[in-house]
Amino acid sequence: MADVQFGAQVSAYLTSWDEIRAVAQTMDAGRYDSIWFADHFVPPNRGKEVEDREAFEAFSLAAAVGVATETLRIGHLVLGNTYRNPGLVAKIAGSVDHISHGRFTLGIGASWFLREHQAYGWDFPSMKERQDRFEEACKMLRSIIHNDGARVTFDGQYYSLGDAPLSPGSYNNPIPILVGGTGPKRTLRTLALYGDILNLDGWAGRGMSVELLKEKVDILHAHCEDVGRDPSEIKITALMPCLLTDDEVAAKEWEERIGPGTLNGSADKIAERIGEFIDYGIDEIMFGRRGDNDPEYFQRLDDEVIAQFR
């Protein structure tokens, strides 16, 4: 059990930089291993009435947290591929990895939130084209990040590089690539080809269970066998919505709203559920939270839940 790592997704919306920094530094001083942010340009799924509220740009936030902390790994769950050219993503990722002294993880997905594309004038292609673009972006990102500093030429259908350097590149080891999504046919195959980390997203509506995780991992391993990838190279993680509370009614309402099997209830109940995933062999658990960025809540998770595994 000692080998499992713990992180948390911290809100980048409807909050202030001072609040984000306070949570990050609380986590950095405790038992947490990583901190994660989503990537949206308006607060997602909250309606136009809150669009004028804060939505911090994800890479800027990662760089700032890299300076404000010392040990936490920093990443996104996940960057939207349609917002930035992947060549630019690689360039910023290398910069953030150096700013944080090698603590950055590049998490990226195909993008899904129509409203922000409308707001900022970005194309929102069909799901198939977004998947095509995403797969090509992951291939390009791996080619330029995992290349020992050599220049890269890449000629794809949507993206290209022409004798492109990446400097600064990765600070030490190549920046790991987390491929967002667990679609069985395309996304998990893209992960087998170009990624380093699988993340089961508990916000996606199917709840959270060891059985669901095993289903996804088995499919991933089949793709790995098909493409000649060693599956042990890929880290298995899950973003688990979590409500730590002694209020049984609130816990039940949370599970009904978010999905079956999500983490809820007392610290001991949550720890018991986490133990099931650890017994399966999960590498890292990221806690998800809805609500304000309250350092005391993250401290309580640390003291009452994470401490049971350290």
XYZ file of C-alpha atoms in Angstrom:
310
model
C 0.000 0.000 0.000
C 2.881 2.362 0.616
C 3.593 2.628 -3.107
C 0.272 4.199 -4.103
C 0.371 7.927 -4.761
C -2.270 10.524 -4.012
C -3.168 13.779 -5.706
C -6.104 16.138 -5.944
C -7.772 18.165 -8.659
C -8.063 21.774 -7.503
C -10.603 24.146 -9.015
C -9.389 26.791 -11.450
C -12.841 28.412 -11.561
C -14.860 30.785 -9.391
C -11.831 31.251 -7.167
C -8.779 33.481 -6.748
C -5.082 32.895 -7.251
C -4.535 33.432 -3.538
C -6.998 30.620 -2.760
C -5.394 28.281 -5.313
C -1.924 29.008 -3.954
C -3.075 28.404 -0.372
C -4.450 24.972 -1.295
C -1.347 24.097 -3.332
C 0.993 25.016 -0.502
C -1.128 23.108 2.013
C -0.875 20.037 -0.200
C 2.836 20.580 -0.784
C 3.502 20.612 2.958
C 1.534 17.398 3.484
C 1.372 13.868 2.119
C 0.049 14.673 -1.372
C 2.134 13.710 -4.392
C 0.430 15.719 -7.130
C -1.917 18.586 -7.972
C -4.105 18.763 -11.076
C -6.193 21.361 -12.883
C -8.801 21.214 -15.626
C -8.464 23.349 -18.762
C -11.427 25.535 -19.668
C -11.787 29.157 -20.677
C -15.148 29.694 -19.019
C -16.405 27.771 -15.970
C -17.766 24.545 -17.502
C -21.402 23.494 -17.271
C -22.401 26.318 -14.954
C -24.401 28.501 -17.347
C -23.806 31.920 -18.857
C -24.630 33.666 -15.601
C -21.180 32.751 -14.219
C -19.123 33.189 -17.389
C -17.801 36.540 -16.184
C -16.279 34.847 -13.141
C -12.721 33.566 -12.900
C -11.436 30.785 -15.149
C -7.642 30.661 -14.912
C -5.704 29.642 -18.017
C -4.354 26.183 -17.299
C -0.711 26.459 -18.371
C -0.259 29.814 -16.627
C -1.638 28.249 -13.474
C 0.679 25.243 -13.707
C 3.719 27.489 -14.065
C 2.672 29.628 -11.103
C 2.055 26.584 -8.912
C 5.430 25.224 -9.978
C 7.050 28.293 -8.444
C 4.818 28.298 -5.349
C 5.537 24.647 -4.449
C 8.568 22.407 -4.063
C 7.572 18.741 -4.318
C 4.142 18.314 -5.923
C 3.949 16.968 -9.434
C 1.781 19.285 -11.520
C -0.525 18.434 -14.389
C -3.880 18.816 -16.090
C -6.952 16.611 -16.258
C -6.895 17.461 -19.076
C -5.734 20.060 -21.606
C -8.078 20.474 -24.578
C -6.348 19.682 -27.860
C -8.508 22.092 -29.878
C -7.381 25.168 -27.907
C -3.687 25.153 -28.815
C -1.521 23.824 -31.613
C 0.302 20.762 -30.225
C 3.639 22.282 -31.200
C 2.833 25.182 -28.888
C 1.721 22.701 -26.211
C 5.098 20.962 -26.387
C 6.925 24.286 -26.139
C 4.950 25.440 -23.092
C 5.222 21.999 -21.488
C 9.005 22.117 -21.715
C 9.046 25.568 -20.162
C 6.761 24.542 -17.284
C 8.815 21.395 -16.698
C 11.929 23.530 -16.270
C 10.156 26.103 -14.100
C 9.034 23.254 -11.806
C 12.367 21.378 -11.996
C 10.940 18.309 -13.693
C 7.554 18.039 -11.983
C 5.217 18.524 -14.954
C 2.898 15.908 -16.482
C 1.274 16.624 -19.845
C -2.362 15.511 -19.677
C -4.331 16.096 -22.872
C -7.729 15.152 -24.299
C -9.779 15.642 -27.457
C -11.935 18.547 -26.069
C -15.685 18.475 -25.534
C -17.065 21.824 -24.308
C -18.825 23.560 -27.211
C -19.572 26.849 -25.440
C -15.963 27.939 -24.988
C -15.244 27.250 -28.654
C -18.135 29.539 -29.537
C -16.962 32.177 -27.072
C -13.375 32.308 -28.328
C -13.860 31.624 -32.028
C -12.330 28.157 -32.181
C -13.537 25.509 -34.592
C -15.433 22.646 -32.971
C -15.180 19.765 -35.447
C -17.180 16.571 -35.397
C -16.334 14.011 -32.745
C -14.574 11.882 -35.361
C -12.396 14.766 -36.510
C -11.603 15.743 -32.922
C -10.509 12.153 -32.297
C -8.443 12.164 -35.499
C -6.794 15.424 -34.490
C -6.214 14.174 -30.969
C -4.512 10.983 -32.096
C -2.284 12.933 -34.464
C -1.468 15.481 -31.759
C -0.445 12.718 -29.340
C 1.788 11.180 -32.001
C 3.421 14.545 -32.667
C 3.844 15.342 -28.968
C 5.549 12.033 -28.309
C 7.832 12.501 -31.300
C 9.128 15.857 -30.064
C 9.140 15.201 -26.296
C 10.601 11.665 -26.332
C 13.435 12.268 -28.771
C 16.563 13.024 -26.696
C 16.675 16.635 -27.870
C 16.861 15.959 -31.606
C 15.030 18.239 -34.012
C 11.775 16.857 -35.352
C 10.031 17.010 -38.700
C 6.426 15.867 -38.684
C 4.004 15.965 -41.596
C 0.483 15.063 -40.542
C -2.978 15.714 -41.890
C -3.667 18.457 -39.346
C -0.326 19.353 -37.742
C 3.262 19.681 -38.848
C 6.761 20.399 -37.590
C 9.655 21.448 -39.783
C 13.068 20.601 -38.311
C 11.705 21.861 -34.980
C 13.842 22.030 -31.837
C 12.341 21.815 -28.356
C 14.432 23.911 -26.024
C 13.935 23.836 -23.173
C 12.638 20.320 -23.455
C 12.124 17.936 -20.582
C 14.039 18.911 -17.443
C 15.270 15.386 -16.694
C 13.252 12.388 -17.822
C 10.859 12.863 -20.746
C 7.666 14.626 -19.685
C 5.049 11.890 -19.181
C 1.972 12.076 -21.401
C -1.422 11.354 -19.837
C -3.952 10.521 -22.548
C -7.360 11.722 -21.408
C -10.362 9.481 -21.956
C -10.929 5.738 -21.949
C -12.871 5.130 -25.147
C -12.233 1.467 -25.966
C -11.617 1.598 -29.707
C -9.623 4.758 -30.329
C -8.568 6.543 -27.156
C -7.087 3.531 -25.380
C -5.301 2.565 -28.586
C -3.896 6.098 -28.809
C -2.690 5.666 -25.232
C -1.044 2.343 -26.056
C 0.779 3.975 -28.956
C 1.791 7.349 -27.548
C 0.902 7.742 -23.868
C 2.392 6.984 -20.485
C -0.580 7.315 -18.122
C -4.176 6.044 -18.136
C -6.707 8.052 -16.133
C -10.208 6.812 -15.388
C -12.330 9.938 -14.979
C -14.980 9.621 -12.301
C -16.687 12.813 -13.477
C -17.571 11.146 -16.789
C -20.885 9.746 -15.575
C -20.219 6.024 -15.172
C -19.354 6.201 -11.504
C -16.287 4.504 -10.079
C -15.580 0.831 -9.481
C -12.695 -1.594 -9.601
C -14.657 -3.563 -12.198
C -14.857 -0.549 -14.513
C -11.150 0.183 -14.070
C -10.264 -3.447 -14.772
C -12.425 -3.381 -17.903
C -10.504 -0.368 -19.225
C -7.095 -1.762 -18.283
C -7.836 -5.094 -19.965
C -8.741 -3.260 -23.184
C -5.600 -1.140 -22.914
C -3.445 -4.236 -22.484
C -5.010 -5.798 -25.573
C -4.112 -2.683 -27.562
C -0.595 -2.775 -26.107
C -0.168 -6.351 -27.284
C -1.455 -5.399 -30.721
C 0.969 -2.465 -31.152
C 3.947 -4.075 -29.406
C 3.927 -1.905 -26.274
C 4.941 -3.182 -22.848
C 1.836 -2.480 -20.712
C 3.960 -2.179 -17.571
C 5.268 1.110 -18.987
C 1.831 2.703 -18.553
C 0.803 4.049 -15.159
C -2.786 3.375 -14.026
C -4.576 6.265 -12.297
C -8.100 7.421 -11.498
C -9.720 10.771 -10.804
C -12.208 9.978 -8.038
C -14.868 12.515 -7.071
C -14.761 12.622 -3.295
C -16.926 14.073 -0.550
C -15.465 13.608 2.928
C -18.375 14.111 5.303
C -20.019 12.590 8.354
C -23.426 13.647 7.008
C -24.945 10.447 5.594
C -27.696 12.306 3.753
C -25.186 14.572 2.006
C -23.053 11.556 1.118
C -26.012 9.743 -0.435
C -27.054 12.818 -2.422
C -23.481 13.183 -3.693
C -23.363 9.600 -4.944
C -26.759 9.906 -6.619
C -25.645 13.084 -8.386
C -22.138 12.052 -9.444
C -22.472 8.316 -9.981
C -22.387 4.975 -8.190
C -19.259 4.068 -6.299
C -17.856 7.582 -5.983
C -15.956 8.280 -2.788
C -18.245 9.649 -0.119
C -18.879 9.535 3.598
C -16.547 9.134 6.543
C -12.776 8.876 6.313
C -12.855 5.171 7.169
C -15.487 4.459 4.509
C -13.464 6.324 1.883
C -10.258 4.559 2.932
C -11.969 1.179 2.641
C -13.048 1.974 -0.929
C -9.568 3.194 -1.800
C -8.163 -0.058 -0.452
C -10.127 -1.968 -3.091
C -8.356 -0.041 -5.859
C -4.973 -0.446 -4.201
C -5.524 -4.200 -3.947
C -6.218 -4.186 -7.690
C -2.914 -2.438 -8.328
C -3.746 1.188 -9.093
C -0.713 3.488 -9.138
C -2.291 6.825 -8.231
C -5.599 8.229 -7.010
C -6.556 11.857 -7.606
C -9.354 13.206 -5.436
C -11.956 15.340 -7.193
C -13.967 18.005 -5.406
C -16.786 20.386 -6.247
C -16.944 23.534 -4.207
C -14.616 26.228 -3.045
C -10.869 25.883 -2.650
C -10.771 25.384 1.107
C -7.290 24.468 2.411
C -8.848 22.982 5.540
C -10.786 20.429 3.472
C -7.649 19.285 1.651
C -5.803 19.145 4.964
C -8.569 16.987 6.417
C -8.354 14.582 3.466
C -4.626 14.362 4.100
C -4.856 13.798 7.852
C -7.850 11.465 7.897
C -7.598 9.525 4.619
C -4.150 9.665 3.014
C -2.470 9.189 6.398
C -4.067 5.747 6.638
C -1.880 4.619 3.730
C 1.400 6.254 4.735
